Short mmCIF file of C-alpha atoms in Angstrom, two decimals:
data_model
loop_
_atom_site.label_atom_id
_atom_site.label_comp_id
_atom_site.label_asym_id
_atom_site.label_seq_id
_atom_site.Cartn_x
_atom_site.Cartn_y
_atom_site.Cartn_z
CA MET A 1 -2.64 29.12 -29.64
CA LYS A 2 -3.08 25.59 -28.33
CA LYS A 3 -4.72 23.22 -30.79
CA VAL A 4 -7.40 21.18 -29.00
CA ALA A 5 -9.19 17.96 -29.98
CA ILE A 6 -12.27 17.02 -27.95
CA LEU A 7 -13.57 13.46 -27.87
CA GLY A 8 -17.07 13.40 -26.40
CA SER A 9 -17.88 17.01 -27.31
CA THR A 10 -21.65 16.74 -26.82
CA GLY A 11 -21.46 15.22 -23.34
CA SER A 12 -21.36 17.08 -20.03
CA ILE A 13 -17.56 17.50 -19.90
CA GLY A 14 -17.24 18.20 -23.63
CA THR A 15 -19.87 20.94 -23.68
CA GLN A 16 -18.37 22.57 -20.59
CA ALA A 17 -14.91 22.41 -22.17
CA LEU A 18 -16.24 24.32 -25.18
CA GLU A 19 -17.77 26.88 -22.82
CA VAL A 20 -14.30 27.33 -21.31
CA ILE A 21 -12.75 27.67 -24.76
CA ARG A 22 -15.41 30.20 -25.77
CA GLU A 23 -14.16 32.44 -22.96
CA LEU A 24 -10.54 31.93 -24.04
CA LYS A 25 -10.79 32.24 -27.82
CA ASP A 26 -7.35 33.86 -28.08
CA LYS A 27 -5.72 30.85 -26.44
CA PHE A 28 -7.31 27.83 -28.15
CA GLU A 29 -8.12 26.55 -31.61
CA VAL A 30 -10.52 23.59 -31.79
CA VAL A 31 -9.20 21.25 -34.50
CA ALA A 32 -11.39 18.17 -33.95
CA LEU A 33 -14.71 17.27 -32.36
CA ALA A 34 -16.09 13.78 -31.81
CA ALA A 35 -19.57 12.84 -30.67
CA GLY A 36 -22.06 9.98 -30.86
CA LYS A 37 -25.40 10.50 -32.61
CA ASN A 38 -26.27 13.96 -31.32
CA VAL A 39 -26.06 15.61 -34.73
CA GLU A 40 -27.94 18.77 -33.78
CA VAL A 41 -25.55 19.63 -30.96
CA ILE A 42 -22.34 18.83 -32.82
CA LYS A 43 -23.64 20.76 -35.84
CA LYS A 44 -23.95 23.89 -33.69
CA GLN A 45 -20.54 23.23 -32.12
CA ALA A 46 -18.93 22.84 -35.55
CA GLU A 47 -20.56 26.03 -36.82
CA GLU A 48 -19.18 27.99 -33.88
CA PHE A 49 -15.71 26.46 -33.47
CA SER A 50 -15.02 25.35 -37.06
CA PRO A 51 -12.92 22.20 -36.45
CA GLU A 52 -11.04 20.60 -39.34
CA VAL A 53 -12.33 17.11 -38.40
CA ILE A 54 -15.69 15.92 -37.07
CA SER A 55 -16.49 12.38 -35.97
CA VAL A 56 -19.93 10.86 -35.36
CA LYS A 57 -21.11 7.36 -34.58
CA ASP A 58 -22.92 6.24 -37.74
CA GLU A 59 -23.24 6.75 -41.49
CA ASN A 60 -26.61 8.55 -41.31
CA SER A 61 -25.21 11.19 -38.97
CA ALA A 62 -22.05 11.51 -41.06
CA SER A 63 -24.06 11.88 -44.28
CA GLU A 64 -26.13 14.67 -42.74
CA LEU A 65 -22.99 16.54 -41.63
CA ARG A 66 -21.30 16.14 -45.04
CA LYS A 67 -24.17 18.05 -46.62
CA ILE A 68 -23.79 20.88 -44.11
CA PHE A 69 -19.96 20.93 -44.04
CA PRO A 70 -18.78 19.77 -47.49
CA ASN A 71 -15.24 21.07 -46.90
CA LYS A 72 -14.64 19.34 -43.56
CA LYS A 73 -13.37 15.84 -42.91
CA ILE A 74 -16.26 13.80 -41.50
CA LEU A 75 -15.37 10.48 -39.85
CA ILE A 76 -17.51 7.59 -38.65
CA ASP A 77 -16.55 6.36 -35.18
CA GLY A 78 -13.22 8.13 -35.65
CA ILE A 79 -12.01 8.80 -32.11
CA VAL A 80 -8.92 6.63 -32.60
CA ASP A 81 -8.21 8.22 -35.99
CA ILE A 82 -8.39 11.69 -34.44
CA ALA A 83 -5.98 10.74 -31.66
CA LYS A 84 -3.64 9.09 -34.15
CA GLU A 85 -3.63 11.54 -37.06
CA VAL A 86 -4.95 15.04 -36.27
CA ASP A 87 -2.47 17.81 -35.46
CA TYR A 88 -3.31 18.85 -31.88
CA ASP A 89 -1.41 19.99 -28.79
CA ILE A 90 -3.86 18.65 -26.23
CA ILE A 91 -6.64 16.10 -26.52
CA LEU A 92 -9.57 16.02 -24.09
CA ILE A 93 -10.84 12.46 -23.75
CA SER A 94 -14.30 12.62 -22.25
CA VAL A 95 -16.01 9.71 -23.99
CA THR A 96 -17.58 7.13 -21.68
CA GLY A 97 -16.64 3.49 -21.35
CA ILE A 98 -13.61 1.42 -22.23
CA SER A 99 -13.59 2.94 -25.74
CA GLY A 100 -11.67 5.87 -24.24
CA LEU A 101 -8.66 3.61 -23.69
CA PHE A 102 -7.78 3.31 -27.39
CA PRO A 103 -7.47 7.01 -28.32
CA THR A 104 -5.59 7.56 -25.06
CA LEU A 105 -2.98 4.98 -26.04
CA GLU A 106 -2.67 6.50 -29.53
CA ALA A 107 -2.17 9.99 -28.09
CA ILE A 108 0.42 8.60 -25.68
CA LYS A 109 2.40 7.03 -28.55
CA ARG A 110 2.65 10.50 -30.08
CA GLY A 111 3.88 12.02 -26.80
CA LYS A 112 0.86 14.32 -26.60
CA THR A 113 -0.75 16.03 -23.62
CA ILE A 114 -3.95 14.30 -22.60
CA ALA A 115 -6.68 15.91 -20.50
CA LEU A 116 -8.25 12.72 -19.18
CA ALA A 117 -11.90 12.63 -18.17
CA ASN A 118 -12.45 8.94 -18.89
CA LYS A 119 -12.28 6.80 -15.76
CA GLU A 120 -12.23 3.46 -17.57
CA THR A 121 -8.85 4.14 -19.19
CA LEU A 122 -6.94 3.92 -15.91
CA VAL A 123 -9.37 1.67 -14.02
CA THR A 124 -9.13 -1.09 -16.62
CA ALA A 125 -5.57 -0.64 -17.89
CA GLY A 126 -3.67 1.73 -15.63
CA ASP A 127 -0.74 -0.68 -15.36
CA ILE A 128 -0.34 -0.46 -19.14
CA VAL A 129 -1.25 3.21 -19.69
CA MET A 130 1.00 4.88 -17.11
CA PRO A 131 4.25 3.09 -18.10
CA GLU A 132 3.46 3.87 -21.75
CA ALA A 133 2.97 7.54 -20.89
CA LYS A 134 6.33 7.61 -19.12
CA LYS A 135 8.03 5.81 -22.02
CA HIS A 136 6.73 8.31 -24.61
CA ASN A 137 6.99 11.39 -22.35
CA ALA A 138 3.24 12.00 -22.70
CA LYS A 139 1.57 14.10 -20.01
CA ILE A 140 -1.74 12.96 -18.51
CA ILE A 141 -3.59 15.79 -16.77
CA PRO A 142 -6.64 14.67 -14.77
CA VAL A 143 -9.96 16.43 -15.33
CA ASP A 144 -12.04 14.84 -12.55
CA SER A 145 -12.41 17.45 -9.82
CA GLU A 146 -10.88 15.15 -7.17
CA HIS A 147 -7.81 14.20 -9.18
CA SER A 148 -7.44 17.75 -10.45
CA ALA A 149 -7.41 18.90 -6.83
CA ILE A 150 -4.61 16.47 -5.95
CA PHE A 151 -2.69 17.45 -9.09
CA GLN A 152 -3.08 21.15 -8.25
CA CYS A 153 -1.81 20.58 -4.71
CA SER A 154 1.27 18.67 -5.90
CA PRO A 155 1.84 18.20 -9.65
CA SER A 156 5.15 16.40 -9.01
CA GLY A 157 3.84 14.17 -6.24
CA GLU A 158 7.03 14.72 -4.24
CA PHE A 159 6.94 14.24 -0.46
CA VAL A 160 3.27 13.15 -0.57
CA LYS A 161 2.45 10.61 2.11
CA SER A 162 -1.26 10.05 1.43
CA LEU A 163 -4.20 11.18 -0.67
CA LEU A 164 -7.52 12.29 0.80
CA ILE A 165 -10.32 11.94 -1.77
CA THR A 166 -13.57 13.65 -0.84
CA ALA A 167 -17.07 12.41 -1.69
CA SER A 168 -20.34 14.30 -1.35
CA GLY A 169 -22.07 11.10 -0.22
CA GLY A 170 -24.65 11.39 -2.98
CA PRO A 171 -28.45 11.48 -2.61
CA PHE A 172 -28.58 8.67 -0.03
CA LEU A 173 -26.02 9.97 2.45
CA ASN A 174 -28.67 10.60 5.10
CA LYS A 175 -30.87 7.65 4.14
CA THR A 176 -30.72 4.12 5.54
CA LYS A 177 -29.84 1.01 3.60
CA GLU A 178 -33.52 0.06 3.96
CA ASP A 179 -34.45 3.32 2.22
CA MET A 180 -32.10 2.47 -0.64
CA LYS A 181 -33.74 -0.93 -1.24
CA ASN A 182 -36.71 0.63 -3.03
CA ALA A 183 -35.06 3.82 -4.25
CA THR A 184 -36.56 5.11 -7.46
CA LYS A 185 -34.63 6.18 -10.52
CA ALA A 186 -35.70 9.79 -9.93
CA GLU A 187 -34.39 9.73 -6.34
CA THR A 188 -31.12 8.16 -7.47
CA LEU A 189 -30.53 10.71 -10.22
CA LYS A 190 -31.13 13.67 -7.90
CA HIS A 191 -27.52 14.44 -6.98
CA PRO A 192 -27.29 17.10 -4.26
CA LYS A 193 -24.25 18.92 -5.68
CA TRP A 194 -23.31 17.95 -9.23
CA ASN A 195 -25.12 17.92 -12.57
CA MET A 196 -23.72 14.96 -14.52
CA GLY A 197 -24.76 12.23 -16.93
CA ASN A 198 -27.07 9.47 -15.72
CA LYS A 199 -24.46 6.71 -15.49
CA ILE A 200 -22.00 8.68 -13.39
CA THR A 201 -24.85 9.99 -11.21
CA VAL A 202 -25.96 6.43 -10.38
CA ASP A 203 -22.32 5.56 -9.62
CA SER A 204 -22.22 8.54 -7.27
CA ALA A 205 -25.35 7.27 -5.51
CA THR A 206 -23.72 3.85 -4.87
CA LEU A 207 -20.26 5.42 -4.27
CA MET A 208 -18.86 3.19 -7.02
CA ASN A 209 -17.79 6.43 -8.68
CA LYS A 210 -15.56 7.10 -5.69
CA GLY A 211 -14.22 3.55 -5.86
CA LEU A 212 -13.28 4.05 -9.50
CA GLU A 213 -11.60 7.33 -8.52
CA VAL A 214 -9.54 5.51 -5.88
CA ILE A 215 -8.21 3.12 -8.54
CA GLU A 216 -7.53 6.06 -10.86
CA ALA A 217 -5.66 7.90 -8.12
CA HIS A 218 -3.52 4.83 -7.43
CA HIS A 219 -2.32 4.88 -11.04
CA LEU A 220 -2.13 8.63 -11.58
CA PHE A 221 -0.17 9.39 -8.44
CA ASN A 222 1.59 6.05 -7.86
CA LYS A 223 0.19 5.60 -4.37
CA SER A 224 -0.56 2.40 -2.44
CA TYR A 225 -4.21 1.76 -1.66
CA ASP A 226 -3.26 1.94 2.02
CA ASP A 227 -2.29 5.56 1.41
CA ILE A 228 -5.55 6.57 -0.27
CA LYS A 229 -8.45 7.55 1.97
CA VAL A 230 -12.04 8.46 1.09
CA VAL A 231 -13.72 11.11 3.22
CA ILE A 232 -17.40 12.03 3.05
CA HIS A 233 -17.74 15.80 2.69
CA PRO A 234 -21.33 16.79 1.82
CA GLN A 235 -20.59 20.47 1.08
CA SER A 236 -18.27 19.56 -1.85
CA ILE A 237 -16.04 22.56 -1.11
CA VAL A 238 -12.82 20.63 -0.46
CA HIS A 239 -12.35 18.76 -3.72
CA SER A 240 -9.54 16.61 -2.32
CA ALA A 241 -6.36 17.00 -0.29
CA ILE A 242 -2.88 15.59 0.19
CA GLU A 243 -0.91 14.86 3.31
CA PHE A 244 2.83 15.45 3.09
CA ASP A 245 5.51 13.39 4.82
CA ASP A 246 5.79 16.01 7.58
CA GLY A 247 2.07 15.83 8.42
CA SER A 248 1.04 19.03 6.65
CA VAL A 249 -2.21 18.80 4.70
CA LEU A 250 -2.86 20.85 1.58
CA ALA A 251 -6.38 21.01 0.14
CA GLN A 252 -7.83 22.49 -3.04
CA MET A 253 -11.12 24.25 -2.36
CA GLY A 254 -13.80 25.97 -4.39
CA LEU A 255 -17.51 26.01 -5.10
CA PRO A 256 -18.74 22.93 -7.01
CA SER A 257 -18.01 23.55 -10.69
CA MET A 258 -16.50 21.33 -13.39
CA HIS A 259 -15.51 24.37 -15.44
CA LEU A 260 -12.54 25.01 -13.19
CA PRO A 261 -10.79 21.60 -13.37
CA ILE A 262 -11.50 21.48 -17.12
CA GLN A 263 -10.02 24.95 -17.58
CA TYR A 264 -6.98 24.10 -15.45
CA ALA A 265 -6.30 20.96 -17.49
CA LEU A 266 -6.50 22.91 -20.76
CA THR A 267 -4.38 25.88 -19.64
CA TYR A 268 -1.85 24.03 -17.47
CA PRO A 269 0.73 25.09 -16.35
CA GLU A 270 -0.87 28.53 -16.56
CA ARG A 271 -3.78 29.84 -14.53
CA VAL A 272 -5.94 32.26 -16.44
CA GLU A 273 -9.04 34.32 -15.89
CA GLY A 274 -11.63 32.56 -18.00
CA ILE A 275 -14.77 31.00 -16.61
CA LYS A 276 -14.91 31.69 -12.90
CA SER A 277 -17.22 30.24 -10.29
CA ASN A 278 -19.00 32.55 -7.88
CA SER A 279 -16.84 34.33 -5.34
CA PHE A 280 -15.57 31.95 -2.70
CA ASN A 281 -16.63 33.10 0.75
CA LEU A 282 -15.63 30.86 3.66
CA ALA A 283 -17.65 32.89 6.17
CA GLN A 284 -20.76 32.46 4.03
CA ILE A 285 -20.15 28.71 3.68
CA GLY A 286 -19.81 28.53 7.45
CA THR A 287 -19.34 24.85 8.25
CA LEU A 288 -17.40 22.10 6.51
CA GLN A 289 -18.23 18.54 7.60
CA PHE A 290 -16.17 15.37 7.17
CA SER A 291 -16.90 11.76 8.10
CA GLU A 292 -15.85 8.19 7.35
CA PRO A 293 -17.74 6.37 4.58
CA ASP A 294 -20.21 3.65 5.58
CA PHE A 295 -18.85 0.58 3.78
CA ASP A 296 -21.85 -1.51 4.80
CA LYS A 297 -24.32 0.90 3.19
CA PHE A 298 -22.06 1.46 0.19
CA PRO A 299 -20.48 -1.96 -0.54
CA SER A 300 -19.36 -0.85 -4.02
CA LEU A 301 -16.72 1.39 -2.47
CA LYS A 302 -15.40 -1.48 -0.34
CA LEU A 303 -15.34 -3.76 -3.39
CA ALA A 304 -13.35 -1.19 -5.40
CA PHE A 305 -10.63 -1.04 -2.73
CA GLU A 306 -10.44 -4.86 -2.63
CA VAL A 307 -10.36 -5.17 -6.42
CA GLY A 308 -7.79 -2.39 -6.74
CA ARG A 309 -5.46 -4.16 -4.31
CA GLN A 310 -5.76 -7.43 -6.24
CA GLY A 311 -5.24 -5.72 -9.60
CA GLY A 312 -4.85 -7.81 -12.73
CA ILE A 313 -8.04 -8.10 -14.78
CA LEU A 314 -10.36 -7.62 -11.78
CA PRO A 315 -10.68 -3.81 -12.05
CA ALA A 316 -11.77 -4.22 -15.68
CA VAL A 317 -14.20 -6.96 -14.66
CA MET A 318 -15.68 -4.84 -11.87
CA ASN A 319 -16.00 -1.82 -14.14
CA ALA A 320 -17.73 -3.79 -16.91
CA ALA A 321 -20.16 -5.60 -14.58
CA ASN A 322 -21.04 -2.36 -12.78
CA GLU A 323 -21.63 -0.58 -16.08
CA GLU A 324 -24.04 -3.26 -17.30
CA ALA A 325 -25.86 -3.28 -13.95
CA VAL A 326 -26.19 0.52 -13.91
CA TYR A 327 -27.72 0.55 -17.39
CA ALA A 328 -30.10 -2.23 -16.32
CA PHE A 329 -31.18 -0.09 -13.36
CA LEU A 330 -31.67 2.92 -15.65
CA ASN A 331 -33.82 0.69 -17.88
CA ASP A 332 -35.95 -0.29 -14.84
CA GLU A 333 -34.81 -3.92 -15.02
CA ILE A 334 -33.27 -4.22 -11.54
CA LYS A 335 -33.28 -2.38 -8.21
CA LEU A 336 -30.57 0.00 -7.02
CA LEU A 337 -28.95 -2.36 -4.49
CA ASP A 338 -28.81 -5.10 -7.12
CA ILE A 339 -26.06 -3.12 -8.85
CA SER A 340 -23.45 -3.76 -6.18
CA GLU A 341 -24.50 -7.38 -5.70
CA ILE A 342 -24.32 -8.20 -9.42
CA THR A 343 -20.93 -6.52 -9.67
CA LYS A 344 -19.61 -8.40 -6.65
CA GLN A 345 -20.84 -11.77 -7.92
CA VAL A 346 -19.20 -11.28 -11.33
CA VAL A 347 -15.91 -10.36 -9.64
CA ILE A 348 -16.06 -13.34 -7.26
CA LYS A 349 -16.48 -15.88 -10.05
CA THR A 350 -13.62 -14.42 -12.13
CA GLN A 351 -10.24 -16.15 -12.12
CA ASN A 352 -7.78 -13.28 -11.90
CA ILE A 353 -4.89 -12.82 -14.36
CA LYS A 354 -1.96 -10.82 -13.02
CA ASN A 355 -0.06 -8.49 -15.39
CA PRO A 356 -2.59 -8.99 -18.20
CA THR A 357 -2.06 -7.94 -21.79
CA LEU A 358 -4.41 -5.43 -23.39
CA GLU A 359 -6.08 -8.31 -25.24
CA GLN A 360 -6.70 -10.18 -21.97
CA ILE A 361 -8.21 -7.04 -20.42
CA LEU A 362 -10.57 -6.60 -23.37
CA GLU A 363 -11.57 -10.27 -23.22
CA ALA A 364 -12.19 -9.97 -19.46
CA ASP A 365 -14.38 -6.93 -20.10
CA LYS A 366 -16.41 -8.87 -22.66
CA ILE A 367 -16.88 -11.95 -20.44
CA ALA A 368 -17.81 -9.81 -17.42
CA ARG A 369 -20.51 -8.03 -19.40
CA LYS A 370 -21.98 -11.36 -20.49
CA SER A 371 -21.96 -12.67 -16.90
CA ALA A 372 -23.57 -9.47 -15.62
CA LYS A 373 -26.32 -9.64 -18.24
CA GLU A 374 -27.10 -13.24 -17.23
CA LEU A 375 -27.46 -12.18 -13.59
CA ILE A 376 -29.61 -9.22 -14.61
CA LEU A 377 -31.98 -11.54 -16.47
CA SER A 378 -32.39 -13.64 -13.34
CA LEU A 379 -33.16 -10.56 -11.20
CA LYS A 380 -35.41 -8.52 -13.48
CA VAL A 381 -38.05 -6.69 -11.49
#
């Protein structure tokens, strides 16, 4: 049995991962679960899966769990400790934000297999993370449906000329930029295909999520930004594709479901019958549409390509500024289109540092958040 640690167990990816494991009880043993403050959910998860170690965000939550599970190790904010000390075969990192970088690096040092569902790890520090993974012979298996699709088409990456990353286009695909100016939070969070957390859903509406995925793909698959293309595909059936040197294109297809890429990451290199999506019927689907993204309507995607090409600390700066702006939008402090403008302005005023250290990346993240918050204050609706 594979021993699994899950960081972010009460979030969308974490809960779906446990649903996968529930169907494959003979293949997996859950040894550690980490969450924030959602004590009720992690309590139920711990009762069902009986991990050795549980981590929560604060002392009150930890104290409550110690009363319920007196024989288990209860940690406070222990995601790094889990990655560093617990005996696991594979660790699923599905926490949000730059905090996911630190357990990833600890797991890499141990040469572990990492199922990575944290964009910030590679967006902010891909130039550090990937060489470290190679040095310690640690395997990083992508969980995002797009990167999973590319990985499934060519795990080795041999003979791959270019990557084709698909995007649904989000809730504003068929709206004008004028429509987006006064878009409500409810309209923005109404994703046509995927059910995700609020932050990632807003990023999908601005296509920043796709921009972050482009930077991730650059690091995961060692491809130039000139060889990474984004294609709008509203049906979300083709999850991404690769073009080989000879011009052949191989795509991974399926009905929209995060269970499948999660399951593939956990069972790799095997394919097993666990959670399955509905039967895939091309005739029933009928038509698949593809188009170029509108960079004018979705400037965040254009910015991500530019920032990715420049590298250095700028991807971390962009990520941090966007994150602060998205949370401001969710708190009704700014409008939707302010997100991309705030992010762009923070990037523009940043003096880039090439080949930064981890400390310089963390400092850049901190400064970018401060700059973004200042801009948000000046724009509050």
